[in-house]
Short mmCIF file of C-alpha atoms in Angstrom, two decimals:
data_model
loop_
_atom_site.label_atom_id
_atom_site.label_comp_id
_atom_site.label_asym_id
_atom_site.label_seq_id
_atom_site.Cartn_x
_atom_site.Cartn_y
_atom_site.Cartn_z
CA UNK A 1 -13.06 -18.78 33.95
CA UNK A 2 -12.47 -21.70 31.60
CA UNK A 3 -14.99 -23.49 29.38
CA UNK A 4 -16.31 -26.60 31.09
CA UNK A 5 -14.60 -25.73 34.38
CA UNK A 6 -16.02 -26.32 37.95
CA UNK A 7 -19.72 -26.43 38.74
CA UNK A 8 -21.93 -24.21 40.86
CA UNK A 9 -21.23 -20.52 40.93
CA UNK A 10 -17.89 -20.95 39.18
CA UNK A 11 -19.37 -22.69 36.13
CA UNK A 12 -18.71 -21.10 32.76
CA UNK A 13 -21.34 -19.38 30.67
CA UNK A 14 -21.19 -22.14 28.06
CA UNK A 15 -21.61 -24.96 30.64
CA UNK A 16 -24.55 -23.19 32.29
CA UNK A 17 -26.44 -22.53 29.04
CA UNK A 18 -25.76 -25.70 27.03
CA UNK A 19 -25.12 -29.39 27.74
CA UNK A 20 -21.42 -30.27 28.13
CA UNK A 21 -21.64 -32.62 25.16
CA UNK A 22 -22.96 -29.93 22.79
CA UNK A 23 -19.64 -28.82 21.28
CA UNK A 24 -21.20 -26.90 18.38
CA UNK A 25 -23.48 -24.86 20.63
CA UNK A 26 -20.61 -24.12 23.01
CA UNK A 27 -18.42 -22.95 20.13
CA UNK A 28 -21.18 -20.65 18.86
CA UNK A 29 -21.57 -19.10 22.31
CA UNK A 30 -17.83 -18.62 22.64
CA UNK A 31 -17.72 -16.84 19.27
CA UNK A 32 -20.44 -14.45 20.45
CA UNK A 33 -19.47 -13.81 24.06
CA UNK A 34 -15.71 -14.31 24.02
CA UNK A 35 -14.20 -13.34 20.66
CA UNK A 36 -10.60 -13.85 21.87
CA UNK A 37 -11.16 -17.50 22.82
CA UNK A 38 -9.33 -20.06 20.62
CA UNK A 39 -12.69 -21.41 19.47
CA UNK A 40 -13.54 -18.03 17.97
CA UNK A 41 -12.95 -17.18 14.33
CA UNK A 42 -9.23 -16.56 13.69
CA UNK A 43 -8.24 -13.01 12.86
CA UNK A 44 -6.97 -12.87 9.27
CA UNK A 45 -3.23 -12.19 9.24
CA UNK A 46 -1.72 -9.13 7.65
CA UNK A 47 -0.79 -9.62 3.99
CA UNK A 48 2.87 -10.53 3.39
CA UNK A 49 5.15 -7.64 2.39
CA UNK A 50 5.36 -6.95 -1.32
CA UNK A 51 8.71 -8.08 -2.78
CA UNK A 52 11.00 -5.21 -3.86
CA UNK A 53 10.79 -6.31 -7.50
CA UNK A 54 7.01 -5.90 -7.47
CA UNK A 55 7.29 -2.59 -5.62
CA UNK A 56 9.48 -1.28 -8.44
CA UNK A 57 6.82 -2.42 -10.89
CA UNK A 58 4.23 -0.44 -8.91
CA UNK A 59 6.41 2.69 -9.12
CA UNK A 60 6.78 2.17 -12.88
CA UNK A 61 3.00 1.87 -13.33
CA UNK A 62 2.48 5.08 -11.31
CA UNK A 63 5.06 6.82 -13.52
CA UNK A 64 3.18 5.70 -16.66
CA UNK A 65 -0.03 7.08 -15.13
CA UNK A 66 1.75 10.39 -14.47
CA UNK A 67 2.93 10.67 -18.06
CA UNK A 68 -0.55 9.79 -19.35
CA UNK A 69 -2.31 12.36 -17.17
CA UNK A 70 0.08 15.24 -17.84
CA UNK A 71 -1.48 16.36 -21.23
CA UNK A 72 -4.88 16.53 -19.51
CA UNK A 73 -4.25 20.20 -18.72
CA UNK A 74 -3.93 21.32 -22.35
CA UNK A 75 -6.02 19.01 -24.57
CA UNK A 76 -9.45 20.02 -23.17
CA UNK A 77 -8.43 23.68 -23.26
CA UNK A 78 -7.45 23.38 -26.92
CA UNK A 79 -10.75 21.69 -27.75
CA UNK A 80 -12.67 24.33 -25.83
CA UNK A 81 -10.79 27.35 -27.20
CA UNK A 82 -10.50 26.50 -30.90
CA UNK A 83 -12.74 23.59 -31.88
CA UNK A 84 -16.21 24.24 -30.45
CA UNK A 85 -15.89 22.22 -27.28
CA UNK A 86 -17.59 23.07 -24.02
CA UNK A 87 -17.45 21.55 -20.58
CA UNK A 88 -20.40 19.20 -21.05
CA UNK A 89 -19.41 17.61 -24.36
CA UNK A 90 -15.77 17.30 -23.23
CA UNK A 91 -16.84 15.53 -20.03
CA UNK A 92 -19.19 13.28 -22.01
CA UNK A 93 -16.64 12.11 -24.59
CA UNK A 94 -13.73 11.90 -22.18
CA UNK A 95 -15.34 9.89 -19.39
CA UNK A 96 -17.27 7.59 -21.69
CA UNK A 97 -13.93 6.66 -23.23
CA UNK A 98 -12.31 6.27 -19.79
CA UNK A 99 -15.12 3.98 -18.64
CA UNK A 100 -15.07 1.96 -21.86
CA UNK A 101 -11.30 1.40 -21.66
CA UNK A 102 -11.52 0.20 -18.06
CA UNK A 103 -14.53 -1.95 -18.91
CA UNK A 104 -12.85 -3.69 -21.85
CA UNK A 105 -9.63 -4.15 -19.89
CA UNK A 106 -11.53 -5.76 -17.01
CA UNK A 107 -13.39 -8.04 -19.43
CA UNK A 108 -10.11 -9.09 -21.08
CA UNK A 109 -8.84 -10.40 -17.73
CA UNK A 110 -11.73 -12.87 -17.43
CA UNK A 111 -11.23 -16.53 -18.47
CA UNK A 112 -12.02 -17.16 -22.12
CA UNK A 113 -15.48 -18.51 -22.81
CA UNK A 114 -16.71 -17.85 -19.28
CA UNK A 115 -19.65 -15.45 -19.13
CA UNK A 116 -19.65 -15.73 -15.35
CA UNK A 117 -15.99 -14.69 -15.29
CA UNK A 118 -16.74 -11.69 -17.51
CA UNK A 119 -19.64 -10.68 -15.28
CA UNK A 120 -17.49 -10.93 -12.15
CA UNK A 121 -14.68 -8.97 -13.81
CA UNK A 122 -16.83 -6.04 -14.95
CA UNK A 123 -19.11 -6.17 -11.88
CA UNK A 124 -16.79 -6.82 -8.92
CA UNK A 125 -19.63 -6.26 -6.45
CA UNK A 126 -21.20 -9.58 -7.58
CA UNK A 127 -18.32 -11.65 -6.18
CA UNK A 128 -19.56 -13.90 -3.41
CA UNK A 129 -16.86 -13.00 -0.93
CA UNK A 130 -17.31 -11.62 2.54
CA UNK A 131 -16.55 -7.91 2.83
CA UNK A 132 -16.26 -7.28 -0.93
CA UNK A 133 -19.54 -5.50 -1.67
CA UNK A 134 -18.92 -2.34 0.34
CA UNK A 135 -15.42 -1.53 -1.07
CA UNK A 136 -16.65 -2.19 -4.63
CA UNK A 137 -19.65 0.13 -4.29
CA UNK A 138 -17.62 2.82 -2.53
CA UNK A 139 -14.92 2.64 -5.22
CA UNK A 140 -17.55 3.31 -7.88
CA UNK A 141 -18.93 6.29 -5.96
CA UNK A 142 -15.44 7.69 -5.29
CA UNK A 143 -14.54 7.38 -8.99
CA UNK A 144 -17.57 9.45 -9.96
CA UNK A 145 -16.84 11.97 -7.18
CA UNK A 146 -13.18 12.29 -8.23
CA UNK A 147 -14.02 12.93 -11.88
CA UNK A 148 -16.79 15.39 -11.02
CA UNK A 149 -14.68 17.36 -8.53
CA UNK A 150 -11.67 17.39 -10.88
CA UNK A 151 -13.68 18.99 -13.69
CA UNK A 152 -15.64 21.31 -11.40
CA UNK A 153 -12.52 22.57 -9.58
CA UNK A 154 -11.09 24.15 -12.72
CA UNK A 155 -14.47 25.79 -13.41
CA UNK A 156 -14.96 27.29 -9.93
CA UNK A 157 -11.52 28.41 -8.75
CA UNK A 158 -8.21 29.64 -10.14
CA UNK A 159 -6.18 27.00 -11.98
CA UNK A 160 -3.16 27.49 -9.70
CA UNK A 161 -5.27 26.91 -6.59
CA UNK A 162 -6.85 23.81 -8.13
CA UNK A 163 -3.48 22.32 -9.09
CA UNK A 164 -1.91 22.84 -5.67
CA UNK A 165 -4.91 21.61 -3.69
CA UNK A 166 -5.21 18.50 -5.86
CA UNK A 167 -1.46 17.83 -5.66
CA UNK A 168 -1.56 17.52 -1.85
CA UNK A 169 -3.43 14.20 -2.21
CA UNK A 170 -0.42 12.14 -0.92
CA UNK A 171 -1.15 13.60 2.52
CA UNK A 172 -4.70 12.22 2.38
CA UNK A 173 -3.35 8.88 1.13
CA UNK A 174 -0.94 8.62 4.05
CA UNK A 175 -3.66 9.52 6.57
CA UNK A 176 -6.23 7.08 5.13
CA UNK A 177 -3.67 4.26 4.85
CA UNK A 178 -2.54 4.69 8.46
CA UNK A 179 -6.13 4.92 9.69
CA UNK A 180 -7.76 2.02 7.83
CA UNK A 181 -4.90 -0.28 6.76
CA UNK A 182 -2.26 0.40 9.45
CA UNK A 183 0.28 1.49 6.83
CA UNK A 184 3.70 2.41 8.16
CA UNK A 185 5.43 4.81 5.78
CA UNK A 186 9.24 4.72 5.66
CA UNK A 187 10.95 7.90 6.78
CA UNK A 188 12.25 8.52 3.25
CA UNK A 189 8.68 8.41 1.85
CA UNK A 190 7.30 10.75 4.51
CA UNK A 191 10.11 13.27 3.86
CA UNK A 192 9.61 13.00 0.09
CA UNK A 193 5.85 13.67 0.45
CA UNK A 194 6.52 16.74 2.62
CA UNK A 195 9.09 18.10 0.14
CA UNK A 196 6.79 17.41 -2.84
CA UNK A 197 3.81 19.19 -1.31
CA UNK A 198 6.01 22.16 -0.35
CA UNK A 199 7.33 22.32 -3.92
CA UNK A 200 3.76 22.36 -5.23
CA UNK A 201 3.11 25.53 -3.24
CA UNK A 202 6.40 27.07 -4.35
CA UNK A 203 5.84 26.22 -8.03
CA UNK A 204 2.55 28.15 -8.18
CA UNK A 205 3.40 30.81 -5.61
CA UNK A 206 3.06 33.82 -7.97
CA UNK A 207 -0.34 32.63 -9.23
CA UNK A 208 -1.55 31.93 -5.69
CA UNK A 209 -0.45 35.40 -4.53
CA UNK A 210 -2.18 36.99 -7.53
CA UNK A 211 -5.34 34.94 -6.94
CA UNK A 212 -5.31 35.91 -3.26
CA UNK A 213 -5.38 39.61 -4.14
CA UNK A 214 -8.61 41.24 -3.08
CA UNK A 215 -9.44 42.33 -6.62
CA UNK A 216 -8.93 38.82 -7.96
CA UNK A 217 -11.17 36.99 -5.51
CA UNK A 218 -14.63 36.13 -6.72
CA UNK A 219 -16.83 35.42 -3.70
CA UNK A 220 -20.11 35.15 -5.59
CA UNK A 221 -21.14 31.82 -7.05
CA UNK A 222 -22.32 31.66 -10.70
CA UNK A 223 -26.01 32.44 -10.88
CA UNK A 224 -26.85 29.95 -13.63
CA UNK A 225 -25.48 27.04 -15.61
CA UNK A 226 -24.99 29.33 -18.60
CA UNK A 227 -22.69 31.57 -16.60
CA UNK A 228 -20.75 28.58 -15.25
CA UNK A 229 -20.22 27.05 -18.71
CA UNK A 230 -19.41 30.28 -20.56
CA UNK A 231 -16.05 29.73 -22.35
CA UNK A 232 -14.84 33.32 -21.94
CA UNK A 233 -15.65 33.39 -18.23
CA UNK A 234 -12.64 34.41 -16.11
CA UNK A 235 -12.30 31.88 -13.29
CA UNK A 236 -11.11 33.47 -10.07
CA UNK A 237 -10.17 31.99 -6.71
CA UNK A 238 -13.20 31.03 -4.60
CA UNK A 239 -13.49 29.27 -1.26
CA UNK A 240 -16.02 26.75 -2.55
CA UNK A 241 -13.84 25.99 -5.59
CA UNK A 242 -10.91 25.37 -3.26
CA UNK A 243 -13.03 22.91 -1.27
CA UNK A 244 -13.96 21.10 -4.49
CA UNK A 245 -10.26 20.83 -5.43
CA UNK A 246 -9.43 19.38 -2.01
CA UNK A 247 -12.31 16.93 -2.47
CA UNK A 248 -10.88 15.76 -5.81
CA UNK A 249 -7.60 14.67 -4.19
CA UNK A 250 -9.35 13.22 -1.14
CA UNK A 251 -11.82 11.16 -3.20
CA UNK A 252 -9.00 9.90 -5.43
CA UNK A 253 -7.07 8.58 -2.43
CA UNK A 254 -10.28 7.09 -0.99
CA UNK A 255 -10.76 5.27 -4.31
CA UNK A 256 -7.22 3.84 -4.10
CA UNK A 257 -7.93 2.77 -0.50
CA UNK A 258 -11.06 0.89 -1.62
CA UNK A 259 -9.06 -0.81 -4.38
CA UNK A 260 -6.50 -1.99 -1.84
CA UNK A 261 -9.22 -3.24 0.51
CA UNK A 262 -10.88 -5.09 -2.36
CA UNK A 263 -7.56 -6.66 -3.36
CA UNK A 264 -6.91 -7.84 0.20
CA UNK A 265 -10.33 -9.37 0.68
CA UNK A 266 -10.47 -10.96 -2.76
CA UNK A 267 -6.88 -11.74 -3.85
CA UNK A 268 -6.43 -12.40 -7.55
CA UNK A 269 -9.73 -10.80 -8.60
CA UNK A 270 -9.50 -8.14 -11.36
CA UNK A 271 -9.89 -4.63 -9.97
CA UNK A 272 -10.11 -2.68 -13.23
CA UNK A 273 -13.90 -2.91 -13.13
CA UNK A 274 -13.97 -0.71 -10.02
CA UNK A 275 -13.36 2.48 -12.04
CA UNK A 276 -15.43 1.93 -15.18
CA UNK A 277 -18.96 2.46 -13.87
CA UNK A 278 -18.20 5.71 -12.05
CA UNK A 279 -16.61 7.18 -15.19
CA UNK A 280 -19.49 6.00 -17.40
CA UNK A 281 -21.95 7.51 -14.93
CA UNK A 282 -20.18 10.88 -15.15
CA UNK A 283 -20.29 10.79 -18.95
CA UNK A 284 -23.96 9.85 -19.09
CA UNK A 285 -24.85 12.54 -16.53
CA UNK A 286 -23.07 15.17 -18.64
CA UNK A 287 -24.99 13.97 -21.71
CA UNK A 288 -28.33 14.26 -19.89
CA UNK A 289 -27.49 17.76 -18.64
CA UNK A 290 -26.34 18.81 -22.13
CA UNK A 291 -29.55 17.57 -23.77
CA UNK A 292 -31.70 19.25 -21.12
CA UNK A 293 -29.69 22.45 -21.46
CA UNK A 294 -29.75 22.43 -25.27
CA UNK A 295 -25.96 22.16 -25.57
CA UNK A 296 -24.15 20.49 -28.49
CA UNK A 297 -22.70 17.04 -27.79
CA UNK A 298 -21.08 16.61 -31.23
CA UNK A 299 -19.30 19.81 -32.36
CA UNK A 300 -19.01 20.29 -36.13
CA UNK A 301 -15.21 20.76 -36.04
CA UNK A 302 -13.43 17.58 -37.14
CA UNK A 303 -10.31 18.50 -35.13
CA UNK A 304 -12.30 18.20 -31.88
CA UNK A 305 -12.55 14.41 -32.01
CA UNK A 306 -8.85 13.42 -32.28
CA UNK A 307 -8.07 15.72 -29.36
CA UNK A 308 -10.80 14.44 -27.07
CA UNK A 309 -10.34 10.78 -28.06
CA UNK A 310 -6.63 11.05 -27.31
CA UNK A 311 -7.41 12.73 -24.01
CA UNK A 312 -9.88 10.01 -23.03
CA UNK A 313 -7.52 7.19 -24.06
CA UNK A 314 -4.63 8.63 -22.04
CA UNK A 315 -6.87 9.22 -19.01
CA UNK A 316 -8.22 5.65 -19.25
CA UNK A 317 -4.66 4.28 -19.36
CA UNK A 318 -3.79 6.38 -16.31
CA UNK A 319 -6.73 4.98 -14.32
CA UNK A 320 -5.78 1.40 -15.21
CA UNK A 321 -2.15 1.99 -14.18
CA UNK A 322 -3.17 3.61 -10.87
CA UNK A 323 -5.46 0.69 -10.02
CA UNK A 324 -2.67 -1.81 -10.73
CA UNK A 325 -0.05 0.28 -8.91
CA UNK A 326 -2.04 0.61 -5.67
CA UNK A 327 -2.02 -3.21 -5.36
CA UNK A 328 1.79 -3.12 -5.14
CA UNK A 329 2.53 0.12 -3.25
CA UNK A 330 0.53 2.33 -0.90
CA UNK A 331 -1.82 5.08 -2.05
CA UNK A 332 0.50 7.71 -0.56
CA UNK A 333 3.38 6.41 -2.71
CA UNK A 334 1.18 6.46 -5.83
CA UNK A 335 0.27 10.08 -5.07
CA UNK A 336 3.95 10.86 -4.51
CA UNK A 337 4.88 9.57 -7.98
CA UNK A 338 1.97 11.53 -9.48
CA UNK A 339 3.63 14.73 -8.23
CA UNK A 340 6.15 14.23 -11.04
CA UNK A 341 3.67 15.80 -13.48
CA UNK A 342 4.36 19.23 -11.97
CA UNK A 343 7.03 20.18 -14.56
CA UNK A 344 5.29 18.19 -17.32
CA UNK A 345 2.04 20.18 -17.20
CA UNK A 346 3.68 23.59 -17.93
CA UNK A 347 5.67 21.91 -20.72
CA UNK A 348 2.50 20.70 -22.46
CA UNK A 349 0.79 24.05 -21.88
CA UNK A 350 3.75 25.83 -23.46
CA UNK A 351 3.69 23.53 -26.50
CA UNK A 352 -0.07 23.71 -27.00
CA UNK A 353 -0.98 27.23 -25.90
CA UNK A 354 2.32 29.13 -25.88
CA UNK A 355 2.08 30.07 -22.18
CA UNK A 356 5.59 30.50 -20.73
CA UNK A 357 5.94 28.98 -17.23
CA UNK A 358 7.38 31.05 -14.41
CA UNK A 359 10.82 30.32 -12.86
CA UNK A 360 9.01 29.23 -9.69
CA UNK A 361 7.16 26.53 -11.63
CA UNK A 362 10.33 25.25 -13.31
CA UNK A 363 12.32 25.29 -10.06
CA UNK A 364 9.59 23.59 -8.04
CA UNK A 365 9.09 20.91 -10.67
CA UNK A 366 12.81 20.14 -10.98
CA UNK A 367 13.05 19.94 -7.18
CA UNK A 368 10.22 17.40 -7.18
CA UNK A 369 12.05 15.33 -9.79
CA UNK A 370 15.26 15.45 -7.75
CA UNK A 371 13.35 14.40 -4.62
CA UNK A 372 11.72 11.50 -6.44
CA UNK A 373 15.11 10.43 -7.83
CA UNK A 374 16.69 10.37 -4.36
CA UNK A 375 13.64 8.56 -2.95
CA UNK A 376 13.77 5.96 -5.71
CA UNK A 377 17.49 5.39 -5.18
CA UNK A 378 17.03 4.92 -1.41
CA UNK A 379 14.09 2.58 -2.00
CA UNK A 380 16.16 0.57 -4.49
CA UNK A 381 18.98 0.23 -1.95
CA UNK A 382 16.55 -0.84 0.78
CA UNK A 383 15.00 -3.38 -1.61
CA UNK A 384 18.38 -4.84 -2.55
CA UNK A 385 19.30 -5.13 1.13
CA UNK A 386 16.00 -6.88 1.86
CA UNK A 387 16.55 -9.30 -1.03
CA UNK A 388 20.07 -10.00 0.22
CA UNK A 389 18.79 -10.72 3.74
CA UNK A 390 15.99 -12.94 2.41
CA UNK A 391 18.48 -14.88 0.31
CA UNK A 392 20.83 -15.36 3.27
CA UNK A 393 17.94 -16.54 5.46
CA UNK A 394 16.76 -18.95 2.75
CA UNK A 395 20.26 -20.38 2.29
CA UNK A 396 20.63 -20.79 6.06
CA UNK A 397 17.32 -22.61 6.26
CA UNK A 398 18.29 -24.87 3.38
CA UNK A 399 21.62 -25.66 5.03
CA UNK A 400 19.84 -26.55 8.28
CA UNK A 401 17.44 -28.81 6.40
CA UNK A 402 20.30 -30.44 4.54
CA UNK A 403 22.20 -30.91 7.80
CA UNK A 404 19.16 -32.50 9.41
CA UNK A 405 18.79 -34.91 6.51
CA UNK A 406 22.45 -35.87 6.77
CA UNK A 407 22.09 -36.45 10.53
CA UNK A 408 19.05 -38.67 9.99
CA UNK A 409 20.92 -40.65 7.32
CA UNK A 410 23.92 -41.11 9.65
CA UNK A 411 21.63 -42.37 12.47
CA UNK A 412 19.95 -44.78 10.09
CA UNK A 413 23.34 -46.11 8.96
CA UNK A 414 24.51 -46.46 12.59
CA UNK A 415 21.36 -48.35 13.51
#
């Protein structure tokens, strides 16, 4: 049927329920009952593809985040082993610094002298845009969940299990991007993700085999908070700790997905404020638990503070870079670049704690680096080819326009 068509039984729904002259009422009915009609709201088009130059900038930001996160495996352990740190005061100082860095960075992006701009930058959920509130709130919750699961994973399962299960987060990023944003990963990226995840298992294969031994598996959960926070406690592989480690990678990719959704629905708005409140909430929660538990928030060792301040500053820089990078490349590609920390973590552990990495760890890490190098070279070639094609198309269009102008000028002269 057609709007306004024939009378009687063949009359349209709009013509039978509203006068023919009521255009506004007819349009409202069409929007409700026939969403595909031209009078309905237009479907927003897909965002234009990111230029190759900006994609390379996104890879560079993800690489900076990788380098900033790599000492995170040794600095808290040094503070805990030698300088009076425990899990609660480390979480408090670290995540308060992470939240403060993201908060100040978001505020610096606001227009000068505009309190409303500062408020919108540090509180993205207050932007009066359709579909912005839910991604902003979910991003805050996913930030808190990522930080909590990341810390808890190393307290409840073997370190090798935690590293491997967190490193598989590119798989979750690819699945979430395809499901919610219709991402189409290039074949080279999908192959690189598969190789990187396989190398993560190979790198920590001896530790995983040792943790899977029946004598090394701890199936009983800690009975109290004291037992969980005890520094000399030997952490063994547990099924619930493995689930927490998987949740850390999954929540991280969900956070990147929310950042991308927020950037699409509110282009140009600062996204750094999406991570600050979740991190601050984690720090404040750790402080409350420490006070209730009678733990020390400020250890007497002066060496504790440079270590933990450096750790928090590097982690805050990594969060800022990841937020900026996911606006230029997909979450799966950000997670793929983050796999490059696999050989960096044993290097920092060797420098700080003297633990010699196994040949499996060195070989797996170098294989990841080689895979990322090949992937970056192929992506660079594809980007140059795309730029060449865009330039040829632009020159062809300009030549057609110039030819049309010359034809019009010739016709005018003839006339």
